[in-house]
Amino acid sequence: MSARAVTQSNPQIFKGVSVWQRAFVQKRKGKNMARINNDNLIAITVNQPGFEYDIHSLAKAFYPACNVRVFLEGEEKEGSGENLPELSVHFTEEAITISIVKGENSTASFGGRKALLGADMARGEIKNRLKQVLYNVFSEDTGRELPWGNLTGIRPVKIPMGMLEEGKTHEEIMEYMKETYHISQEKGRLSLEIAQRERALLETLHYENGYSLYIGIPFCPTTCLYCSFTSFPVGAWKGKIGQYLDALGKEIEFTAMAYGGKVLDTIYIGGGTPTTLEAEELGLLMEKINNSLDLSGLKEFTVEAGRADSITPGKLAVLKKYGVTRISVNPQTMKQETLDFIGRKHTVLQVKEAFAMARQAGFDNINMDLILGLPGENAGDVRHTINEIEKLSPDSLTVHSLAVKRASRLSQWIEENGISSLNNTEETMEIAADGAGRMGMVPYYLYRQKNMSGNFENVGYAREGKFGIYNILIMEQKQSIVACGAGSVSKRVYPDGRIERCENVKDVALYIEKIDEMIERKRKLLTDF
C-alpha cells in the first residue's frame, strides 16, 4: 500500500499559502516575518507521549523560521500567540488524527487527516504512519516537498544498509524508501550507493575484536559563528595545556590496558583544532600514543589540521614522523568576506599555503571541509569556492549543509537577523557534487543533523582508496569507539547490536581535576571486571 494511501482527508482550501504564514501576516501586520519569537510559534498538541521529537523535527524541517513547540494534552501552552493555528495530533487504537483546532485569523481549515493503525502494530510502524500523515499535511500547507521526505534521523544510510544485509534487491530498497519516507529518487539513489560502498569497507574491519580511538583536543584559535563543539580559546589555556596532555595520557594508558587484546583499526584526533598545540606538544601526544598502543593493525590515522592559521611545517613534520596517514585542511569557504564574518581568522591565501605545506610534507590523503548555506553566500560563491578547491586537488571533500545549533552564536544571530540569509539549495548541493566528481571523487559517507539549511545532508566524497574509515564507523555504529579528552563520548557496541555510552566532562579544568573519575567511567563501560 502506498504511504500516501494510508491517509484520509476532507477537502481543504490551501491555495499554496501556509496556514501559519497566512495567520502570521494578519497577526504581525507587516513586521519582519523571518524573526523567531512567540508571535510565530507553531503549537502542536499531542494526546500521548513518545513521539514528540519526531513531530518537532518534521515540523521544523517545513517551517525553519518558526518556533515549533510540542505540548502534551493538558499542558499549559505558555507563549502561544493568540488565535494562531494549533495542530492537534490525536492517537487512538484505530488511527492517528491530525487536525487544526485553533486559528480564527486563518481562512484555511481542514477536518481530520487520519493514518489508520492496526491491532498490535509495532512502535516503529506507528511512527512511520504518524510521520507520513504529518508530512502530507505540512507538504500541502507549504506547497513543498523535502528531499529527504519525512526522514528526520541523522543516519539515513542505515536503512538501505540493513536491507542489503537482509538480501533485498536495489529495486525493493528504492521502492520502500519512496513509499515509506517520501524520499526523492535522487536521495534514494545516493543513500543506496553509499550503503553499498560503506558495506564493502566495513567488511575489512574487526567488529567484535577491534576498536577505534578518538582523541579530543578542545582548543581553537577562535570560536566560529556556527560552532557548538567543545572548544576553548587556546590563548587562555596556554598555561594548562601540559596538564591537559598529562590527563589525556592517563586515559590513553588506561585504553591500552583495557583493550590490549583488541585490534586498533583507526585513530582520529579531532577537536577543537588539534594543531593549535605547538609542535613540541604535538610530539609529546604522538609519542604517548606510539609508546602506549599497539599500532600494528592500524588502517587509518587521522588528525584534523583544520584551521589554516594553526598549520606550520614543524607541526606537519611531527605528524608525518609519527605515522599520521590522513589530515584535514578545512577552509569552509574560499570567500574572504565570509571567513571574516564567521570568525575564522585566516585568509584564503593561508588555506592555499597550508595545503601546499601538507603536500610538501608528504601527505597524500588530504581532506577539505566546506559548509554550504553560510550567511550571505549564494550559488556563485559556492561555484567560486569549488573552482578554487579544484585547483588544489585534495584527495577527499566533505560537504556540510549548515546546521543551526542552539548552542552556537549563529542561533542568536538568526534570531536577530532572520533565517532568510542562509541560502542552501539543490543547485548549491549539485555544484559541490559536480566539483567532487570532476576531481575523481565518489560519495562514501553521509549523515544529517537537526535544523540543516535546506533540509539537505552532509556528504563525504573521496577518491578510491582515500575514504575516511573513521567517518563511516562513527555513523554506522558497528564498532566500539573509545574517546579520550574533554567533552568526548565513548561508545561500546555489543555483539547483539546494543550500544552503551559514557561521557567525559566538557570543561577542561574539571576534566583535568576529575581525570581519575573519567577513567573509572570508562572502566565500567569498557571492561567486564
Short mmCIF file of N, CA and C in Angstrom, two decimals, residues 262-419:
data_model
loop_
_atom_site.label_atom_id
_atom_site.label_comp_id
_atom_site.label_asym_id
_atom_site.label_seq_id
_atom_site.Cartn_x
_atom_site.Cartn_y
_atom_site.Cartn_z
N LYS A 262 42.71 -6.29 21.88
CA LYS A 262 41.89 -5.99 20.70
C LYS A 262 42.71 -5.27 19.63
N VAL A 263 42.22 -5.34 18.40
CA VAL A 263 42.88 -4.70 17.27
C VAL A 263 42.42 -3.24 17.17
N LEU A 264 43.38 -2.33 17.14
CA LEU A 264 43.07 -0.92 16.96
C LEU A 264 43.04 -0.63 15.45
N ASP A 265 41.84 -0.35 14.92
CA ASP A 265 41.68 -0.16 13.48
C ASP A 265 41.95 1.27 13.03
N THR A 266 41.41 2.25 13.76
CA THR A 266 41.59 3.65 13.34
C THR A 266 41.80 4.54 14.55
N ILE A 267 42.51 5.63 14.33
CA ILE A 267 42.67 6.71 15.33
C ILE A 267 42.24 8.01 14.66
N TYR A 268 41.48 8.80 15.40
CA TYR A 268 41.06 10.11 14.89
C TYR A 268 41.32 11.14 15.99
N ILE A 269 42.16 12.11 15.71
CA ILE A 269 42.41 13.20 16.65
C ILE A 269 41.67 14.42 16.12
N GLY A 270 40.64 14.85 16.88
CA GLY A 270 39.81 15.97 16.45
C GLY A 270 39.70 17.02 17.53
N GLY A 271 38.71 17.87 17.41
CA GLY A 271 38.62 18.95 18.37
C GLY A 271 37.32 19.71 18.28
N GLY A 272 37.40 21.03 18.49
CA GLY A 272 38.58 21.85 18.54
C GLY A 272 39.46 21.73 17.30
N THR A 273 40.68 22.19 17.48
CA THR A 273 41.68 22.16 16.42
C THR A 273 42.97 21.59 17.00
N PRO A 274 43.27 20.31 16.74
CA PRO A 274 44.47 19.69 17.32
C PRO A 274 45.77 20.44 17.03
N THR A 275 45.84 21.07 15.85
CA THR A 275 47.08 21.76 15.51
C THR A 275 47.20 23.14 16.16
N THR A 276 46.31 23.47 17.10
CA THR A 276 46.58 24.63 17.95
C THR A 276 47.69 24.30 18.94
N LEU A 277 47.94 23.01 19.18
CA LEU A 277 49.09 22.62 20.01
C LEU A 277 50.37 23.01 19.30
N GLU A 278 51.38 23.36 20.07
CA GLU A 278 52.70 23.62 19.48
C GLU A 278 53.30 22.31 18.99
N ALA A 279 54.30 22.42 18.12
CA ALA A 279 54.93 21.22 17.56
C ALA A 279 55.46 20.30 18.66
N GLU A 280 56.06 20.89 19.69
CA GLU A 280 56.59 20.08 20.80
C GLU A 280 55.46 19.36 21.54
N GLU A 281 54.35 20.05 21.75
CA GLU A 281 53.21 19.45 22.44
C GLU A 281 52.59 18.33 21.59
N LEU A 282 52.48 18.56 20.30
CA LEU A 282 52.02 17.50 19.40
C LEU A 282 52.93 16.28 19.48
N GLY A 283 54.24 16.55 19.54
CA GLY A 283 55.21 15.45 19.63
C GLY A 283 55.02 14.62 20.88
N LEU A 284 54.75 15.29 22.02
CA LEU A 284 54.52 14.57 23.27
C LEU A 284 53.28 13.69 23.18
N LEU A 285 52.21 14.22 22.58
CA LEU A 285 50.99 13.44 22.42
C LEU A 285 51.23 12.25 21.51
N MET A 286 51.89 12.46 20.38
CA MET A 286 52.15 11.39 19.43
C MET A 286 53.05 10.31 20.04
N GLU A 287 54.00 10.74 20.83
CA GLU A 287 54.90 9.78 21.47
C GLU A 287 54.14 8.92 22.47
N LYS A 288 53.22 9.53 23.21
CA LYS A 288 52.40 8.78 24.16
C LYS A 288 51.55 7.74 23.43
N ILE A 289 50.97 8.12 22.32
CA ILE A 289 50.17 7.19 21.52
C ILE A 289 51.02 6.03 21.03
N ASN A 290 52.17 6.34 20.46
CA ASN A 290 53.04 5.31 19.88
C ASN A 290 53.61 4.38 20.95
N ASN A 291 53.92 4.92 22.12
CA ASN A 291 54.53 4.10 23.17
C ASN A 291 53.50 3.28 23.95
N SER A 292 52.24 3.70 23.95
CA SER A 292 51.22 3.05 24.77
C SER A 292 50.41 2.00 24.02
N LEU A 293 50.16 2.24 22.75
CA LEU A 293 49.19 1.44 22.00
C LEU A 293 49.87 0.57 20.95
N ASP A 294 49.25 -0.55 20.64
CA ASP A 294 49.71 -1.43 19.56
C ASP A 294 49.11 -0.91 18.26
N LEU A 295 49.95 -0.33 17.42
CA LEU A 295 49.50 0.28 16.17
C LEU A 295 49.74 -0.63 14.96
N SER A 296 50.09 -1.88 15.22
CA SER A 296 50.49 -2.77 14.12
C SER A 296 49.34 -3.06 13.15
N GLY A 297 48.07 -2.98 13.64
CA GLY A 297 46.94 -3.27 12.75
C GLY A 297 46.22 -2.02 12.28
N LEU A 298 46.83 -0.86 12.51
CA LEU A 298 46.16 0.41 12.22
C LEU A 298 45.95 0.60 10.72
N LYS A 299 44.71 0.88 10.34
CA LYS A 299 44.37 1.11 8.93
C LYS A 299 44.32 2.59 8.58
N GLU A 300 44.12 3.44 9.58
CA GLU A 300 43.97 4.88 9.30
C GLU A 300 44.30 5.67 10.56
N PHE A 301 45.06 6.75 10.38
CA PHE A 301 45.43 7.64 11.48
C PHE A 301 45.18 9.07 10.99
N THR A 302 44.08 9.66 11.47
CA THR A 302 43.66 10.98 11.01
C THR A 302 43.90 12.04 12.07
N VAL A 303 44.37 13.21 11.64
CA VAL A 303 44.45 14.38 12.51
C VAL A 303 43.83 15.56 11.78
N GLU A 304 42.88 16.22 12.45
CA GLU A 304 42.30 17.44 11.89
C GLU A 304 43.29 18.59 12.06
N ALA A 305 43.83 19.04 10.94
CA ALA A 305 44.68 20.23 10.96
C ALA A 305 43.83 21.38 10.41
N GLY A 306 42.61 21.46 10.91
CA GLY A 306 41.55 22.19 10.25
C GLY A 306 41.79 23.65 9.96
N ARG A 307 42.33 24.40 10.88
CA ARG A 307 42.47 25.84 10.70
C ARG A 307 43.81 26.16 10.06
N ALA A 308 43.75 26.86 8.93
CA ALA A 308 44.98 27.19 8.21
C ALA A 308 45.94 28.02 9.06
N ASP A 309 45.39 28.83 9.98
CA ASP A 309 46.25 29.68 10.81
C ASP A 309 46.90 28.91 11.95
N SER A 310 46.68 27.59 12.00
CA SER A 310 47.31 26.77 13.05
C SER A 310 48.34 25.80 12.46
N ILE A 311 48.55 25.83 11.16
CA ILE A 311 49.40 24.85 10.49
C ILE A 311 50.78 25.44 10.20
N THR A 312 51.81 24.69 10.58
CA THR A 312 53.19 25.09 10.30
C THR A 312 53.96 23.89 9.77
N PRO A 313 55.08 24.12 9.05
CA PRO A 313 55.88 22.99 8.59
C PRO A 313 56.36 22.10 9.73
N GLY A 314 56.68 22.72 10.87
CA GLY A 314 57.15 21.94 12.00
C GLY A 314 56.09 20.98 12.54
N LYS A 315 54.85 21.45 12.65
CA LYS A 315 53.76 20.60 13.13
C LYS A 315 53.48 19.46 12.15
N LEU A 316 53.48 19.78 10.86
CA LEU A 316 53.26 18.75 9.85
C LEU A 316 54.36 17.70 9.88
N ALA A 317 55.58 18.13 10.13
CA ALA A 317 56.70 17.18 10.22
C ALA A 317 56.51 16.21 11.38
N VAL A 318 56.00 16.73 12.50
CA VAL A 318 55.74 15.86 13.65
C VAL A 318 54.67 14.83 13.31
N LEU A 319 53.59 15.26 12.70
CA LEU A 319 52.51 14.33 12.34
C LEU A 319 53.01 13.25 11.38
N LYS A 320 53.81 13.66 10.42
CA LYS A 320 54.35 12.69 9.46
C LYS A 320 55.30 11.71 10.13
N LYS A 321 56.12 12.20 11.02
CA LYS A 321 57.10 11.36 11.71
C LYS A 321 56.42 10.23 12.49
N TYR A 322 55.27 10.53 13.08
CA TYR A 322 54.62 9.55 13.95
C TYR A 322 53.50 8.77 13.23
N GLY A 323 53.51 8.79 11.93
CA GLY A 323 52.66 7.86 11.19
C GLY A 323 51.25 8.31 10.88
N VAL A 324 50.95 9.60 10.99
CA VAL A 324 49.62 10.08 10.60
C VAL A 324 49.45 9.91 9.10
N THR A 325 48.35 9.30 8.68
CA THR A 325 48.14 8.99 7.26
C THR A 325 47.16 9.93 6.58
N ARG A 326 46.32 10.62 7.35
CA ARG A 326 45.26 11.44 6.76
C ARG A 326 45.09 12.70 7.59
N ILE A 327 45.02 13.86 6.92
CA ILE A 327 44.79 15.11 7.64
C ILE A 327 43.70 15.91 6.93
N SER A 328 43.15 16.87 7.66
CA SER A 328 42.15 17.78 7.09
C SER A 328 42.68 19.20 7.12
N VAL A 329 42.54 19.90 6.02
CA VAL A 329 42.82 21.33 5.94
C VAL A 329 41.50 21.97 5.50
N ASN A 330 40.80 22.61 6.41
CA ASN A 330 39.40 22.94 6.20
C ASN A 330 39.16 24.44 5.99
N PRO A 331 38.88 24.84 4.75
CA PRO A 331 38.60 26.26 4.51
C PRO A 331 37.18 26.66 4.89
N GLN A 332 36.20 25.76 4.74
CA GLN A 332 34.76 26.00 4.89
C GLN A 332 34.20 26.84 3.73
N THR A 333 34.92 27.85 3.31
CA THR A 333 34.58 28.64 2.13
C THR A 333 35.85 29.29 1.63
N MET A 334 35.86 29.66 0.36
CA MET A 334 37.01 30.39 -0.18
C MET A 334 36.64 31.84 -0.48
N LYS A 335 35.60 32.31 0.19
CA LYS A 335 35.21 33.71 0.09
C LYS A 335 35.70 34.44 1.34
N GLN A 336 36.60 35.40 1.17
CA GLN A 336 37.24 36.03 2.31
C GLN A 336 36.25 36.76 3.21
N GLU A 337 35.27 37.43 2.61
CA GLU A 337 34.30 38.17 3.42
C GLU A 337 33.55 37.24 4.37
N THR A 338 33.24 36.04 3.91
CA THR A 338 32.53 35.08 4.76
C THR A 338 33.44 34.57 5.87
N LEU A 339 34.68 34.26 5.52
CA LEU A 339 35.64 33.81 6.55
C LEU A 339 35.75 34.84 7.67
N ASP A 340 35.84 36.11 7.29
CA ASP A 340 35.94 37.16 8.30
C ASP A 340 34.66 37.21 9.16
N PHE A 341 33.52 37.07 8.51
CA PHE A 341 32.25 37.19 9.22
C PHE A 341 32.04 36.04 10.21
N ILE A 342 32.40 34.82 9.82
CA ILE A 342 32.13 33.67 10.69
C ILE A 342 33.21 33.47 11.75
N GLY A 343 34.25 34.31 11.73
CA GLY A 343 35.24 34.27 12.81
C GLY A 343 36.41 33.34 12.58
N ARG A 344 36.65 32.91 11.35
CA ARG A 344 37.85 32.12 11.05
C ARG A 344 38.96 33.10 10.69
N LYS A 345 39.82 33.35 11.62
CA LYS A 345 40.81 34.42 11.48
C LYS A 345 42.00 33.98 10.63
N HIS A 346 41.69 33.56 9.41
CA HIS A 346 42.76 33.27 8.45
C HIS A 346 42.28 33.71 7.08
N THR A 347 43.20 33.77 6.15
CA THR A 347 42.86 34.22 4.81
C THR A 347 42.74 33.04 3.85
N VAL A 348 42.13 33.31 2.70
CA VAL A 348 42.08 32.29 1.65
C VAL A 348 43.49 31.91 1.23
N LEU A 349 44.39 32.89 1.14
CA LEU A 349 45.78 32.61 0.77
C LEU A 349 46.43 31.67 1.77
N GLN A 350 46.14 31.84 3.07
CA GLN A 350 46.71 30.94 4.08
C GLN A 350 46.21 29.51 3.89
N VAL A 351 44.96 29.34 3.46
CA VAL A 351 44.45 27.99 3.19
C VAL A 351 45.27 27.34 2.09
N LYS A 352 45.51 28.08 1.02
CA LYS A 352 46.29 27.55 -0.10
C LYS A 352 47.72 27.23 0.32
N GLU A 353 48.30 28.08 1.12
CA GLU A 353 49.67 27.87 1.60
C GLU A 353 49.74 26.65 2.52
N ALA A 354 48.75 26.50 3.41
CA ALA A 354 48.73 25.36 4.32
C ALA A 354 48.59 24.05 3.55
N PHE A 355 47.74 24.06 2.53
CA PHE A 355 47.57 22.85 1.71
C PHE A 355 48.88 22.51 1.01
N ALA A 356 49.54 23.50 0.45
CA ALA A 356 50.83 23.26 -0.23
C ALA A 356 51.87 22.71 0.75
N MET A 357 51.87 23.25 1.98
CA MET A 357 52.80 22.75 3.02
C MET A 357 52.55 21.27 3.29
N ALA A 358 51.27 20.89 3.37
CA ALA A 358 50.93 19.49 3.67
C ALA A 358 51.39 18.57 2.54
N ARG A 359 51.23 19.00 1.31
CA ARG A 359 51.73 18.20 0.19
C ARG A 359 53.25 18.08 0.24
N GLN A 360 53.91 19.19 0.53
CA GLN A 360 55.37 19.18 0.60
C GLN A 360 55.87 18.29 1.74
N ALA A 361 55.04 18.18 2.81
CA ALA A 361 55.43 17.32 3.94
C ALA A 361 55.23 15.84 3.62
N GLY A 362 54.62 15.52 2.48
CA GLY A 362 54.47 14.14 2.06
C GLY A 362 53.10 13.54 2.27
N PHE A 363 52.08 14.35 2.64
CA PHE A 363 50.74 13.80 2.88
C PHE A 363 50.02 13.61 1.54
N ASP A 364 49.59 12.37 1.31
CA ASP A 364 48.90 12.04 0.06
C ASP A 364 47.42 11.72 0.28
N ASN A 365 46.91 12.03 1.48
CA ASN A 365 45.49 11.87 1.77
C ASN A 365 45.04 13.08 2.58
N ILE A 366 44.65 14.14 1.86
CA ILE A 366 44.26 15.40 2.49
C ILE A 366 42.79 15.66 2.20
N ASN A 367 42.04 15.87 3.27
CA ASN A 367 40.62 16.21 3.17
C ASN A 367 40.44 17.71 3.31
N MET A 368 39.40 18.23 2.67
CA MET A 368 38.99 19.62 2.88
C MET A 368 37.50 19.64 3.19
N ASP A 369 37.12 20.43 4.18
CA ASP A 369 35.71 20.59 4.57
C ASP A 369 35.16 21.90 4.00
N LEU A 370 33.92 21.83 3.50
CA LEU A 370 33.19 23.02 3.08
C LEU A 370 31.85 23.07 3.79
N ILE A 371 31.31 24.27 3.95
CA ILE A 371 29.97 24.43 4.51
C ILE A 371 29.13 25.22 3.51
N LEU A 372 28.01 24.65 3.10
CA LEU A 372 27.08 25.33 2.22
C LEU A 372 25.95 25.94 3.04
N GLY A 373 25.53 27.13 2.65
CA GLY A 373 24.46 27.82 3.37
C GLY A 373 24.96 28.81 4.38
N LEU A 374 26.26 29.17 4.32
CA LEU A 374 26.78 30.18 5.25
C LEU A 374 26.11 31.53 4.99
N PRO A 375 25.98 32.38 6.02
CA PRO A 375 25.24 33.64 5.87
C PRO A 375 25.72 34.46 4.68
N GLY A 376 24.77 34.83 3.83
CA GLY A 376 25.06 35.71 2.71
C GLY A 376 25.62 35.05 1.47
N GLU A 377 25.97 33.77 1.53
CA GLU A 377 26.56 33.13 0.37
C GLU A 377 25.48 32.62 -0.59
N ASN A 378 25.79 32.69 -1.90
CA ASN A 378 24.85 32.23 -2.91
C ASN A 378 25.52 31.21 -3.82
N ALA A 379 24.83 30.81 -4.88
CA ALA A 379 25.36 29.78 -5.78
C ALA A 379 26.67 30.22 -6.42
N GLY A 380 26.78 31.50 -6.75
CA GLY A 380 28.03 31.99 -7.33
C GLY A 380 29.20 31.86 -6.39
N ASP A 381 28.97 32.11 -5.11
CA ASP A 381 30.03 31.97 -4.11
C ASP A 381 30.46 30.51 -3.97
N VAL A 382 29.48 29.59 -3.97
CA VAL A 382 29.81 28.17 -3.87
C VAL A 382 30.58 27.73 -5.10
N ARG A 383 30.18 28.20 -6.28
CA ARG A 383 30.89 27.84 -7.51
C ARG A 383 32.34 28.33 -7.45
N HIS A 384 32.54 29.55 -6.96
CA HIS A 384 33.90 30.08 -6.81
C HIS A 384 34.72 29.22 -5.86
N THR A 385 34.13 28.85 -4.73
CA THR A 385 34.84 28.02 -3.75
C THR A 385 35.25 26.68 -4.37
N ILE A 386 34.32 26.04 -5.07
CA ILE A 386 34.62 24.74 -5.69
C ILE A 386 35.72 24.88 -6.74
N ASN A 387 35.68 25.95 -7.52
CA ASN A 387 36.72 26.16 -8.52
C ASN A 387 38.09 26.31 -7.88
N GLU A 388 38.16 27.02 -6.76
CA GLU A 388 39.43 27.18 -6.06
C GLU A 388 39.91 25.87 -5.44
N ILE A 389 38.98 25.08 -4.92
CA ILE A 389 39.33 23.77 -4.36
C ILE A 389 39.86 22.85 -5.46
N GLU A 390 39.23 22.88 -6.61
CA GLU A 390 39.69 22.04 -7.72
C GLU A 390 41.15 22.32 -8.09
N LYS A 391 41.55 23.57 -8.00
CA LYS A 391 42.94 23.91 -8.32
C LYS A 391 43.92 23.25 -7.34
N LEU A 392 43.47 23.08 -6.10
CA LEU A 392 44.32 22.43 -5.10
C LEU A 392 44.31 20.92 -5.24
N SER A 393 43.17 20.37 -5.65
CA SER A 393 43.00 18.92 -5.88
C SER A 393 43.24 18.09 -4.63
N PRO A 394 42.40 18.26 -3.60
CA PRO A 394 42.52 17.40 -2.42
C PRO A 394 42.09 15.98 -2.75
N ASP A 395 42.32 15.08 -1.80
CA ASP A 395 42.00 13.66 -2.01
C ASP A 395 40.58 13.33 -1.57
N SER A 396 40.02 14.15 -0.70
CA SER A 396 38.62 13.98 -0.29
C SER A 396 38.03 15.34 0.04
N LEU A 397 36.71 15.42 -0.05
CA LEU A 397 36.00 16.66 0.17
C LEU A 397 34.75 16.34 0.98
N THR A 398 34.62 16.97 2.14
CA THR A 398 33.42 16.78 2.96
C THR A 398 32.56 18.02 2.83
N VAL A 399 31.36 17.84 2.31
CA VAL A 399 30.45 18.95 2.03
C VAL A 399 29.36 18.96 3.09
N HIS A 400 29.38 19.98 3.93
CA HIS A 400 28.40 20.12 5.02
C HIS A 400 27.31 21.09 4.63
N SER A 401 26.07 20.75 4.93
CA SER A 401 24.99 21.72 4.90
C SER A 401 24.93 22.37 6.27
N LEU A 402 24.96 23.69 6.29
CA LEU A 402 24.99 24.41 7.56
C LEU A 402 23.86 23.95 8.47
N ALA A 403 24.21 23.57 9.68
CA ALA A 403 23.22 23.18 10.69
C ALA A 403 23.21 24.26 11.78
N VAL A 404 22.04 24.73 12.11
CA VAL A 404 21.91 25.78 13.12
C VAL A 404 21.79 25.14 14.49
N LYS A 405 22.88 25.21 15.26
CA LYS A 405 22.91 24.61 16.59
C LYS A 405 22.50 25.63 17.64
N ARG A 406 21.67 25.20 18.55
CA ARG A 406 21.15 26.11 19.58
C ARG A 406 22.29 26.73 20.40
N ALA A 407 23.38 25.98 20.61
CA ALA A 407 24.47 26.47 21.46
C ALA A 407 25.45 27.37 20.71
N SER A 408 25.23 27.59 19.42
CA SER A 408 26.17 28.39 18.64
C SER A 408 25.76 29.86 18.63
N ARG A 409 26.72 30.73 18.33
CA ARG A 409 26.42 32.15 18.19
C ARG A 409 25.54 32.41 16.96
N LEU A 410 25.60 31.50 15.99
CA LEU A 410 24.77 31.65 14.80
C LEU A 410 23.28 31.64 15.16
N SER A 411 22.90 30.81 16.12
CA SER A 411 21.50 30.75 16.54
C SER A 411 21.01 32.11 17.01
N GLN A 412 21.81 32.78 17.81
CA GLN A 412 21.45 34.12 18.27
C GLN A 412 21.41 35.11 17.12
N TRP A 413 22.36 34.98 16.19
CA TRP A 413 22.42 35.88 15.03
C TRP A 413 21.15 35.75 14.19
N ILE A 414 20.67 34.51 14.03
CA ILE A 414 19.45 34.28 13.25
C ILE A 414 18.24 34.90 13.94
N GLU A 415 18.18 34.81 15.26
CA GLU A 415 17.07 35.42 15.98
C GLU A 415 17.03 36.92 15.74
N GLU A 416 18.20 37.52 15.58
CA GLU A 416 18.28 38.97 15.41
C GLU A 416 18.13 39.39 13.96
N ASN A 417 18.52 38.53 13.01
CA ASN A 417 18.59 38.93 11.60
C ASN A 417 17.70 38.13 10.67
N GLY A 418 17.13 37.03 11.16
CA GLY A 418 16.27 36.21 10.30
C GLY A 418 17.04 35.12 9.61
N ILE A 419 16.31 34.11 9.16
CA ILE A 419 16.93 32.93 8.58
C ILE A 419 17.07 33.01 7.06
#
